[in-house]
Every structure is written in C-alpha cells, then in structure tokens.
XYZ file of C-alpha atoms in Angstrom:
476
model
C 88.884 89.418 116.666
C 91.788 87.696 115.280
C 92.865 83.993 115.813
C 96.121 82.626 115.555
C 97.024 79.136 115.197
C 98.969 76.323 113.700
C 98.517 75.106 110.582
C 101.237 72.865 109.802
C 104.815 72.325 110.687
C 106.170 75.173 110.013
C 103.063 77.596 108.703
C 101.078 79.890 111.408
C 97.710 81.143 110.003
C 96.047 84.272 111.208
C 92.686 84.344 110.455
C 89.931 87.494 111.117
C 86.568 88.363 109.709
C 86.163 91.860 108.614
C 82.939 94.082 109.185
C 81.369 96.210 106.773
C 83.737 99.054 107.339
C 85.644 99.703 104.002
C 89.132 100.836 105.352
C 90.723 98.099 107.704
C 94.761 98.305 109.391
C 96.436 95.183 110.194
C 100.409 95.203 111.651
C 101.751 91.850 112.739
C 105.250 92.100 114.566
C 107.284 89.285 114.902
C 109.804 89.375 117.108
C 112.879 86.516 116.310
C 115.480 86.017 118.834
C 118.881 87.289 118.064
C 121.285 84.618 118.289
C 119.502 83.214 114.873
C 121.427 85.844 113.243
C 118.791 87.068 111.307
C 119.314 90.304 109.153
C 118.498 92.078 105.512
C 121.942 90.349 104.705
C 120.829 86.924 105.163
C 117.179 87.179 104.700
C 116.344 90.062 102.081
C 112.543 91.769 102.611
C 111.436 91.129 99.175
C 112.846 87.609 99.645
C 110.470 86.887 103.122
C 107.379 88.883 101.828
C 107.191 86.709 98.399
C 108.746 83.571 100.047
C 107.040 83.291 103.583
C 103.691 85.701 103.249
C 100.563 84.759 102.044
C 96.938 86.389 101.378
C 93.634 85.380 101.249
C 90.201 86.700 101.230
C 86.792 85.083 100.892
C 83.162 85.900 101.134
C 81.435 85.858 104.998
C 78.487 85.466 106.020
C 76.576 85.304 109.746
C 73.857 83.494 108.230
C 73.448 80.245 106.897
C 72.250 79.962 103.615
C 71.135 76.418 103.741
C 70.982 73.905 100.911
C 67.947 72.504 101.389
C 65.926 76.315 100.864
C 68.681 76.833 97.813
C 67.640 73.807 96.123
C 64.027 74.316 96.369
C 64.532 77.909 94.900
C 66.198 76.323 92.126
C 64.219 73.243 91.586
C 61.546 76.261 90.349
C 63.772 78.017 88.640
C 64.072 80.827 90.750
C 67.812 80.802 91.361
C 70.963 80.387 89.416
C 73.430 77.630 89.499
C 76.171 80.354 89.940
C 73.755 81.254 92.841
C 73.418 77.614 94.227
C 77.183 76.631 93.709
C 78.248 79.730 96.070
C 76.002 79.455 98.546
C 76.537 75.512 99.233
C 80.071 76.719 98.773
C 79.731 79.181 101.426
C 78.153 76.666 103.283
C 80.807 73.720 103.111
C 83.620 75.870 104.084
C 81.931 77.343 106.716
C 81.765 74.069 108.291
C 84.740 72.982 107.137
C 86.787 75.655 108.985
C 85.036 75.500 111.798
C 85.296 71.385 112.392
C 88.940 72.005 111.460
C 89.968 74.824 114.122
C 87.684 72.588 116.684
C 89.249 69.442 115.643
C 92.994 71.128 116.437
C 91.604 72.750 119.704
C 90.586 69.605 120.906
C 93.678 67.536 120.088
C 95.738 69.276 122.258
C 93.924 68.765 124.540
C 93.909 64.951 123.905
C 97.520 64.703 123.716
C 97.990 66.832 126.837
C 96.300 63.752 128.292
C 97.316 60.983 126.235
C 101.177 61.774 128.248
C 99.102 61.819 131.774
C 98.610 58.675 133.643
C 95.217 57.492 135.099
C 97.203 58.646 138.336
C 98.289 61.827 137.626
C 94.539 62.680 136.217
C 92.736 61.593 139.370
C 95.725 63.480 141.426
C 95.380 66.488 139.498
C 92.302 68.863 139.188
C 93.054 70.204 136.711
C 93.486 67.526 134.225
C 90.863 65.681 135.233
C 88.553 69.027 134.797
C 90.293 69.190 131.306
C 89.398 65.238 130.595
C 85.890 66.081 131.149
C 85.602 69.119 129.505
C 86.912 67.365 126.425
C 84.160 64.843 126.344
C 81.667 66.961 126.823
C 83.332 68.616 123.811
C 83.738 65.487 121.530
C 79.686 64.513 121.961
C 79.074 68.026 121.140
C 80.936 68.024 118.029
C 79.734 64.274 116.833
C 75.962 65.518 117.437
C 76.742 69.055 115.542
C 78.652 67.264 112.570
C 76.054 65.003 112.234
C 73.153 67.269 112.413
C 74.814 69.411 109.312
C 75.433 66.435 107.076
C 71.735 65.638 107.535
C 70.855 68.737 106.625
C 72.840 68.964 103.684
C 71.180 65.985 102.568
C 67.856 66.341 103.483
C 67.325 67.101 99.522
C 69.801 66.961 96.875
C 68.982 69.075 94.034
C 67.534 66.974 91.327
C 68.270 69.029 88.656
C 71.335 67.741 86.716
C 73.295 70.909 86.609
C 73.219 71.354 90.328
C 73.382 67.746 91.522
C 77.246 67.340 90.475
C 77.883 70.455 92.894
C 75.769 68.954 95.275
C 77.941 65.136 94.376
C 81.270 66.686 95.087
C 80.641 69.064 97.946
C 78.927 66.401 99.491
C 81.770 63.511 98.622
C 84.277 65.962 100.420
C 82.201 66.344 103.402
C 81.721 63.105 104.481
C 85.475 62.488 103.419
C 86.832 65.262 105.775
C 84.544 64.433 108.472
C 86.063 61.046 108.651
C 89.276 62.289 108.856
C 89.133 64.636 111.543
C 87.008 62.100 113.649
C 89.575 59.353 112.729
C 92.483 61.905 114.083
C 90.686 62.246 117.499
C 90.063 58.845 117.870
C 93.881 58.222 117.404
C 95.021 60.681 120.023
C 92.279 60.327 122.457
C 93.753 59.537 126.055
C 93.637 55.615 127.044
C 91.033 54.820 129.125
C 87.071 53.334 129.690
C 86.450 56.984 129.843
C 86.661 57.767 126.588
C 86.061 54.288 125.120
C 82.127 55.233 124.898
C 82.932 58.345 122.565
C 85.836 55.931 120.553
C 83.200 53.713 119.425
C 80.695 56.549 118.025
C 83.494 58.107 116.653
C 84.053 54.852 114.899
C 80.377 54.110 114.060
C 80.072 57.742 111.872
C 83.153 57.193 110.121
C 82.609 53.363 109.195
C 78.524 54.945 108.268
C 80.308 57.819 106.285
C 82.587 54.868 104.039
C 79.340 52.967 103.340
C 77.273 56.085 102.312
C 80.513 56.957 100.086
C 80.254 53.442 98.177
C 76.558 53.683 98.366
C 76.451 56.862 96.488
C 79.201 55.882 93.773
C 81.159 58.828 94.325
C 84.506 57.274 94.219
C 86.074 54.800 91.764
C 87.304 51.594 93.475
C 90.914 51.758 92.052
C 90.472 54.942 94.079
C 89.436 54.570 97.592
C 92.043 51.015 97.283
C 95.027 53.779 96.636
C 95.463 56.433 99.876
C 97.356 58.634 97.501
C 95.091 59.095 94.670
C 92.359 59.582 97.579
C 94.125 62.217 99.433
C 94.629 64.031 95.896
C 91.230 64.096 94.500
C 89.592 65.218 98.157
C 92.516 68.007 97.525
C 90.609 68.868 94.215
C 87.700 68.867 96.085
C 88.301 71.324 98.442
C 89.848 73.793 96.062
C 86.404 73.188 93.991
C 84.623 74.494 97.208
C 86.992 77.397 97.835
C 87.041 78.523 94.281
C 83.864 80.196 93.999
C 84.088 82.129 97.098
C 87.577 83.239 97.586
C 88.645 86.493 95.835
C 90.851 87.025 92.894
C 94.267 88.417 93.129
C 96.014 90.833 91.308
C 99.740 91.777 92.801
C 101.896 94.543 91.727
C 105.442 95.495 93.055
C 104.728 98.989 93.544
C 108.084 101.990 92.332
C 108.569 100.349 89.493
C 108.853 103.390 87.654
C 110.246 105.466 90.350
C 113.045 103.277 90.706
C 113.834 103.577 86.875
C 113.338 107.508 87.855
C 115.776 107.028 90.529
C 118.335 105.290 88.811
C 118.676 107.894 85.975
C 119.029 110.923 88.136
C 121.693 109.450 90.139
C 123.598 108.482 87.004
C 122.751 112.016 85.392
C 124.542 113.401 88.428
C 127.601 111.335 88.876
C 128.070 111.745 85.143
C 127.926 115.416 86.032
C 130.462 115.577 88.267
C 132.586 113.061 86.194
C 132.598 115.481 83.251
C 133.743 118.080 85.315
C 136.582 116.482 86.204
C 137.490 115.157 83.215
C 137.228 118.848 81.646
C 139.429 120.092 84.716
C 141.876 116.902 84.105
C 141.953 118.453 80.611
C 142.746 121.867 81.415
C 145.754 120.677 84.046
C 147.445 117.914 82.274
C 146.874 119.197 78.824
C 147.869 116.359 76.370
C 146.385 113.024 76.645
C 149.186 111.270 78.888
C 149.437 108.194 80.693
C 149.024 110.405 83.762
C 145.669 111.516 82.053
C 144.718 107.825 81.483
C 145.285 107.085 84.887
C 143.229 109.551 86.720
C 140.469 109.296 84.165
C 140.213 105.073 85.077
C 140.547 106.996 88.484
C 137.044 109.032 87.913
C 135.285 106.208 86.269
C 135.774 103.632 88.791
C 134.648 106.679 91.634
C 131.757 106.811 89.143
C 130.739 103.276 89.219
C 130.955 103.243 93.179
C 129.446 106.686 94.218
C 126.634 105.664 91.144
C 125.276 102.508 93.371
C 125.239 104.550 96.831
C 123.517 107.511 95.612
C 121.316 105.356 93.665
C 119.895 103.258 96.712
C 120.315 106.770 99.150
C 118.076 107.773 97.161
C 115.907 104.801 96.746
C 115.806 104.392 100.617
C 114.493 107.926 101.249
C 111.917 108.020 98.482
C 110.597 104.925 99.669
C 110.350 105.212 103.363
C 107.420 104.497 104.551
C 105.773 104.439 101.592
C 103.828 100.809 100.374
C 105.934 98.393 98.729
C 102.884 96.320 96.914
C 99.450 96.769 95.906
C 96.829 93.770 96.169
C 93.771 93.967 93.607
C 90.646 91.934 94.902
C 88.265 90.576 92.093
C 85.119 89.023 92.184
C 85.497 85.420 90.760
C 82.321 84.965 89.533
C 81.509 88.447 87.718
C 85.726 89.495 87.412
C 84.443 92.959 89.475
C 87.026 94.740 91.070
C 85.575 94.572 94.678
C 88.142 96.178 96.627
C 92.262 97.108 97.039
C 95.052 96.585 99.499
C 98.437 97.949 100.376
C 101.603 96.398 102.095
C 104.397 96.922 103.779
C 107.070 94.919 104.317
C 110.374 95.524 106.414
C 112.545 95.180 109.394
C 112.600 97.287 112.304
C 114.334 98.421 115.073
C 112.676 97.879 118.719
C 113.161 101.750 119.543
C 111.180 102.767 116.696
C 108.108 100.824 117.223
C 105.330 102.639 118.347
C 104.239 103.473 122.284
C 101.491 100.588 122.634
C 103.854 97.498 121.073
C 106.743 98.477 123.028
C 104.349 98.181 125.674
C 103.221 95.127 124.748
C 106.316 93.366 124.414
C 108.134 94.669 127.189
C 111.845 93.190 126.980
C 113.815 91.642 129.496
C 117.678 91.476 129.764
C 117.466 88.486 127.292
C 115.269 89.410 124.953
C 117.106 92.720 124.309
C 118.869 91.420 121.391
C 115.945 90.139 118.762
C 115.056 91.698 115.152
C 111.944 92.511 114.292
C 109.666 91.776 111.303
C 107.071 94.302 110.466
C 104.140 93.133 108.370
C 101.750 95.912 107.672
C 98.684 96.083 104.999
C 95.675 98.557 104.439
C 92.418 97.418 102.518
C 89.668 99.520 101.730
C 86.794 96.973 100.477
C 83.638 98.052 98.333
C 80.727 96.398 100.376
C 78.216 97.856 97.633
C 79.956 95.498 94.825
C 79.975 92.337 96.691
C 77.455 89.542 95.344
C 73.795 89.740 96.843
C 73.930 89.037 100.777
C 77.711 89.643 101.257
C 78.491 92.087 103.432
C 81.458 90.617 104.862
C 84.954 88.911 104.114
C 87.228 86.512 105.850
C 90.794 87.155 105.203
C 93.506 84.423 105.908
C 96.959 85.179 106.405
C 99.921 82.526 106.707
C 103.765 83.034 107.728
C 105.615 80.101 106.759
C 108.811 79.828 109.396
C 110.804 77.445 107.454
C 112.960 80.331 106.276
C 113.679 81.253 110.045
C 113.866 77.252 111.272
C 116.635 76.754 108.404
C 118.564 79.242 110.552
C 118.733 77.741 113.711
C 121.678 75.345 115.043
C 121.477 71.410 114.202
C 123.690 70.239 117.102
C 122.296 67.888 119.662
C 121.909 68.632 123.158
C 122.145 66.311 126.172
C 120.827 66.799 129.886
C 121.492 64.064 132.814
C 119.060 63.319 135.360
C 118.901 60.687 138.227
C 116.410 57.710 136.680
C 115.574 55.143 139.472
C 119.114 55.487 140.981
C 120.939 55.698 138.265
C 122.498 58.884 135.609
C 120.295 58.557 132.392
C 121.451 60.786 129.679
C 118.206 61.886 127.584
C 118.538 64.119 124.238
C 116.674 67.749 124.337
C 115.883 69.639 121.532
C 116.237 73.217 121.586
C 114.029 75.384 121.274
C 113.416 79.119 120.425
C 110.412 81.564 121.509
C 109.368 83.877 118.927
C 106.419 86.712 120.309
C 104.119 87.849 117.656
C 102.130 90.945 118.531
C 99.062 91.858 115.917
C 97.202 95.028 116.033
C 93.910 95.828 114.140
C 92.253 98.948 113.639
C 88.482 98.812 111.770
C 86.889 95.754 112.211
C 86.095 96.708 115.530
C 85.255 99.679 117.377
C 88.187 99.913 119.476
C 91.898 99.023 118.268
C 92.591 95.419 118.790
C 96.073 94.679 120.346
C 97.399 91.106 121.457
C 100.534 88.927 121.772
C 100.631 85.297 121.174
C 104.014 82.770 122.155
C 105.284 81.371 119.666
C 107.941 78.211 120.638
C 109.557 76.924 117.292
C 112.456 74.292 116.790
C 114.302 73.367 113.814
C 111.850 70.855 113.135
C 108.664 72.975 113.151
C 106.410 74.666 115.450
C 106.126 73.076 118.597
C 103.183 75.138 120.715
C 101.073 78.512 119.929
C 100.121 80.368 123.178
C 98.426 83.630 123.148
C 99.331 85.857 126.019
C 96.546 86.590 128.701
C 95.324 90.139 129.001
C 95.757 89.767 133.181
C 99.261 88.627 132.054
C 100.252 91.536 129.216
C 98.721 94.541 132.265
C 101.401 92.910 134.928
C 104.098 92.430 132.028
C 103.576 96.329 131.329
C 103.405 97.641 135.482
C-alpha cells in the first residue's frame, strides 16, 4: 500500500512500508501537461533526479516496543543504550508520522468547512455528515495523543545515560503535539459545534507548555524567541530519526563505460581521419594551401562526427540499463543491509507499458503531456537488520518547484454577476498533473493506482487519488 500526499508547497511525499520480501519494484509516472514546455532541453534527467528526487528508508515495525518495558530492561542492565535509544526512537516517530498524516487528513477537512456557512452545512448532507465525522475524529485523536504521552512517561529511565534520550524525545513530543493541536484549532470551522473540542484542544496544549517549564527542558531566552524554538525542535527531530533511518551511499553508475565509450569513438574518427589525410597525401602531393584547407576540412568533420558517435553510442549502451546505485547501511553497526537501483528518464506515452496506458487513458487534451519515469529496484537483507526488524519504511519526495518555475505568471480575470452588478474577480490558473505508481513485492498482487495532482505556480493546491470504480469506467 502506498500513500501519497502533500508535504509542503511544492514537495509530494510517497510513502510505503515494505514486507519481508528482499526484491521490491517501484515505477512512479508523472504525467506534466504539455503546454509547460517541458523537455530534456530545458529540464536535463540528471538535473531532475539529483535536483527534485529524494530517498529514504527507515526501520518498521508492527509492534510497539514501548518505553516503559525498555526502561525496566535497562534499569537491570539487561539492555543497551544503543538498544533503548532505537527503540524509543522507533517509537517517537511512529507516532510522530502518524499524528502528522492524521493532523493533514483532518485539516482539509476543516477548511472544507471553515468556507461553508452554518446554512450551507445544515442544507447539505454531505457536509454536515463530514462536520460530524470530523469531531468524532478530533476526540479520537486528543484521547489517543494523550494516552501515548502518558505512556511514554509512565517511567523515565533513571539511569543517566538513558534519561537525556528519554529528555529530548520527550521535549519534542509534547512540542509537536502542541503544534499540530494548535493548527486544528486554527482552522476548525466557526461554530458552538466545535467550540467543546476548541477548548480541550486548548487545555492539552496550555498542560503541554507547563509540563515543558516544569521539566526544565528549554532555556527561557528560548521558548521567548519562536525562531530559536522552531530550530532546536528541528534538532530534535533529526535526533529521533537518526538512529533509525538508513545510511546512504550513491554512485552514478557508467562511469567507466562512458570513459570506455568516449575513447572508442575517438579511436574511430581518428581512424577514418588518418585515412583521409593519407589519401589527401597521395592526391595533392606537396603540402599546399589546398592541402591545408581540406585537412582543417577533416578535423573540424572530426570534432563534429566525434560528439555524435560518442553519445550514439552512449545512448545505446545505456538503454535501459540503471543510471545509479543506492547503498543502504546500518547506522548503528555501519552493516551493509541492503542495495538499490534507479532509473531515471523521460518517456514517450506509446511506449509505456499495457496496464499504465490503461490507467491513464488520454483524452483529446491530454494527448500532448511528457512523461517522467521514475523507476528503482531494492533487494534488502532481512537477516542483517538489528534484532526485531523485519521491515522498512521507505519515503520518497518529488519536489515540483522545478516544474512550477515553468508555468506562466500572467494574471487571469473572470466576470460574474455579484448582487446585480459585473464584479471582476482574479483566478489563478491552474495545471493537473496525474501520477500513476505501480509496485510489485510488497504485496502479493501488483499494486497499480493514479492520484490527481492540481499544481499552480505557487505550489500544490489539492492531492486526489483516483477511485478504483472511477479508473474501471475511465478504461471501458
């Protein structure tokens, strides 16, 4: 299973969890409409892969390895603090991710809303289904989210080693926590409906502050200065990712092919050049200025036949081939764990394979668009990950700033009739990008979807994926 979301402005993030399978197949198509005038001209591969594509892999577990157990175990000296620091590692970003991608879920649906009238909600069904699913949804997540922190402080680790893990895991927690409770409570629709879950909301987060200052985990000069605050939780987080996420080693793959290549195809111009110098020699005889002249002749043939055979050949010892080779390394015992190849270029719509044509089915319009094939293989060594990892998360982001800077900055204009009168309102334009993923390995069938994509020169404005009762009708 594969999610796909926002992440920022202008950054999607594709996140999936991998089984204990050891080979795994990802493709991600991206399909960019062609009036952006998008090509290898203006946008080189190499140039998107290094500048817009992003990998990262961390340990997984179903399980929760709790704290409170971890701590006891080490209070007697029967676990590590390598040991300790991953697992509460594990466990903070566990719930980290998870109160983040419910946290963005849910403001959507508060801003979808927020725009709605108290009329429009009691006229429509549907929103007023969607206003209570969300607070049943926001009591669920204050009673979850406050259940965990409990937990995780049932019993700090009194051993001095493991306690300043413990300090700053625990300092980021109830930091974050207040921050995505804070952003709800900003965005959540007006009304006496939700004014209930507004003042819990508030409660935690003014209880989370106090416990902060209780605990002395922030300096005053600090928590005065949003900046510095917003920096060190930064630090914070990286301090919890660190142990878990996997070490990368990249390498540009042909290196020495292309070196390879590159002789040979001077070797044979030089070849031919000789030749016809010798034959020049044998016709004209003397050195002449005729001689002169159709020897500058052969060399500059020499210099432009040198570069086209050179990248002919390039092209056709390379196709299809991988372009770059990923090395994954255990950060805590610098163990190679596992490997992964990619593949980077653009495609044409008529060579795609049977099932992607399929799923993006074109219309008239969307005839013209280039398409941007991202494509990696990992084979993973199970048997070398750290005791009671059997699984890995793997994060991938596409940052579409490169694409946005392509787009048009004029203004448009619409009229409409406003109360009687012509009002003239500015629209921004948008674009719709279709992104179609398919994953072979982590599950036992191949898994095939398409998510809508609407982006404007200022960012992404809305992630949709496609419904499968939608996709089947698309295809008929």
């Amino acid at each position: 299973m594969i999610n796909v979301e926002r992440k920022n402005s202008f950054q999607l993030r594709l996140t999936r969890r991998l089984k204990e399978e050891t080979s795994h197949t990802l493709d991600v198509y991206l399909f960019v409409p062609k009036e952006l005038g998008l090509s290898t001209h203006v946008i080189s591969e190499e140039a998107f892969y290094h500048g817009a594509i992003s990998v990262s892999r961390t340990y997984y577990s179903d399980e929760y390895h709790l704290p409170l157990v971890h701590s006891r175990l080490a209070s007697r000296n029967q676990l590590g603090s390598d040991s300790y620091r991953l697992s509460l590692s594990l466990y903070a970003y566990q719930y980290v991710g998870a109160l983040e991608r419910t946290t963005q879920a849910m403001l959507v649906s508060a801003r979808k809303l927020r725009h709605a009238t108290s009329d429009q909600r009691q006229e429509s069904g549907e929103l007023q289904e969607l206003a209570d699913a969300l607070r049943d949804q926001l009591y669920e997540m204050s009673d979850l989210s406050d259940g965990i922190l409990k937990r995780l402080r049932r019993n700090s680790p009194t051993d001095e080693r493991l306690y300043k893990y413990f300090a700053n895991i625990d300092n980021y927690l109830s930091w974050f926590t207040e921050q995505q409770l804070l952003a709800l409570v900003a965005h959540m629709p007006r009304g006496g409906e939700f004014s209930e879950i507004k003042r819990r909301f508030i409660i935690v987060c003014q209880r989370e502050s106090d416990y902060r200052k209780e605990q002395e985990y922030n300096a005053e000069r600090v928590m005065e200065d949003p900046t510095r605050m917003s920096n060190k939780m930064r630090l914070l987080r990286r301090l919890i990712e660190h142990p878990i996420t996997l070490k990368q080693r990249a390498l540009e793959l042909g290196s020495g092919e292309q070196k390879a290549v590159k002789a040979l195809a001077t070797a044979v111009v030089m070849t031919f050049v000789s030749l016809g110098v010798l034959h020049l020699r044998s016709v004209l005889g003397d050195v002449t200025a005729l001689f002169v002249l159709a020897l500058a002749l052969l060399y500059a043939m020499r210099e432009v036949f040198k570069d086209d055979l050179r990248n002919t050949l390039w092209r056709w010892l390379r196709r299809g081939r991988p372009k770059w080779r990923r090395q994954y390394i255990d950060p805590t015992r610098n163990q190679s764990v596992g490997r992964q190849l990619e593949w980077f270029d653009y495609k044409r719509y008529a060579a795609l394979d049977a099932d992607i044509q399929q799923m993006r089915r074109r219309t008239v319009a969307q005839r013209e668009e280039e398409v941007l094939h991202y494509r990696s293989s990992s084979r993973m060594s199970p048997t070398r990950f750290l005791s009671g990892y059997e699984h890995t998360r793997e994060t991938l982001h596409i940052d579409l700033s490169m694409l946005t800077s392509l787009m048009s900055k004029e203004k448009h204009f619409i009229y409409r009739l406003k109360e009687g009168q012509a009002v003239r309102e500015s629209v921004e334009r948008r674009h719709l990008f279709n992104l179609v993923i398919r994953e072979t390995g982590s599950e036992d069938t191949t898994y095939l979807a398409r998510w809508k994509v609407v982006v404007s020169r200022s960012g992404i404005v809305d992630v949709e994926k496609v419904a499968e009762e939608s996709v089947e009708k698309t295809s008929k």
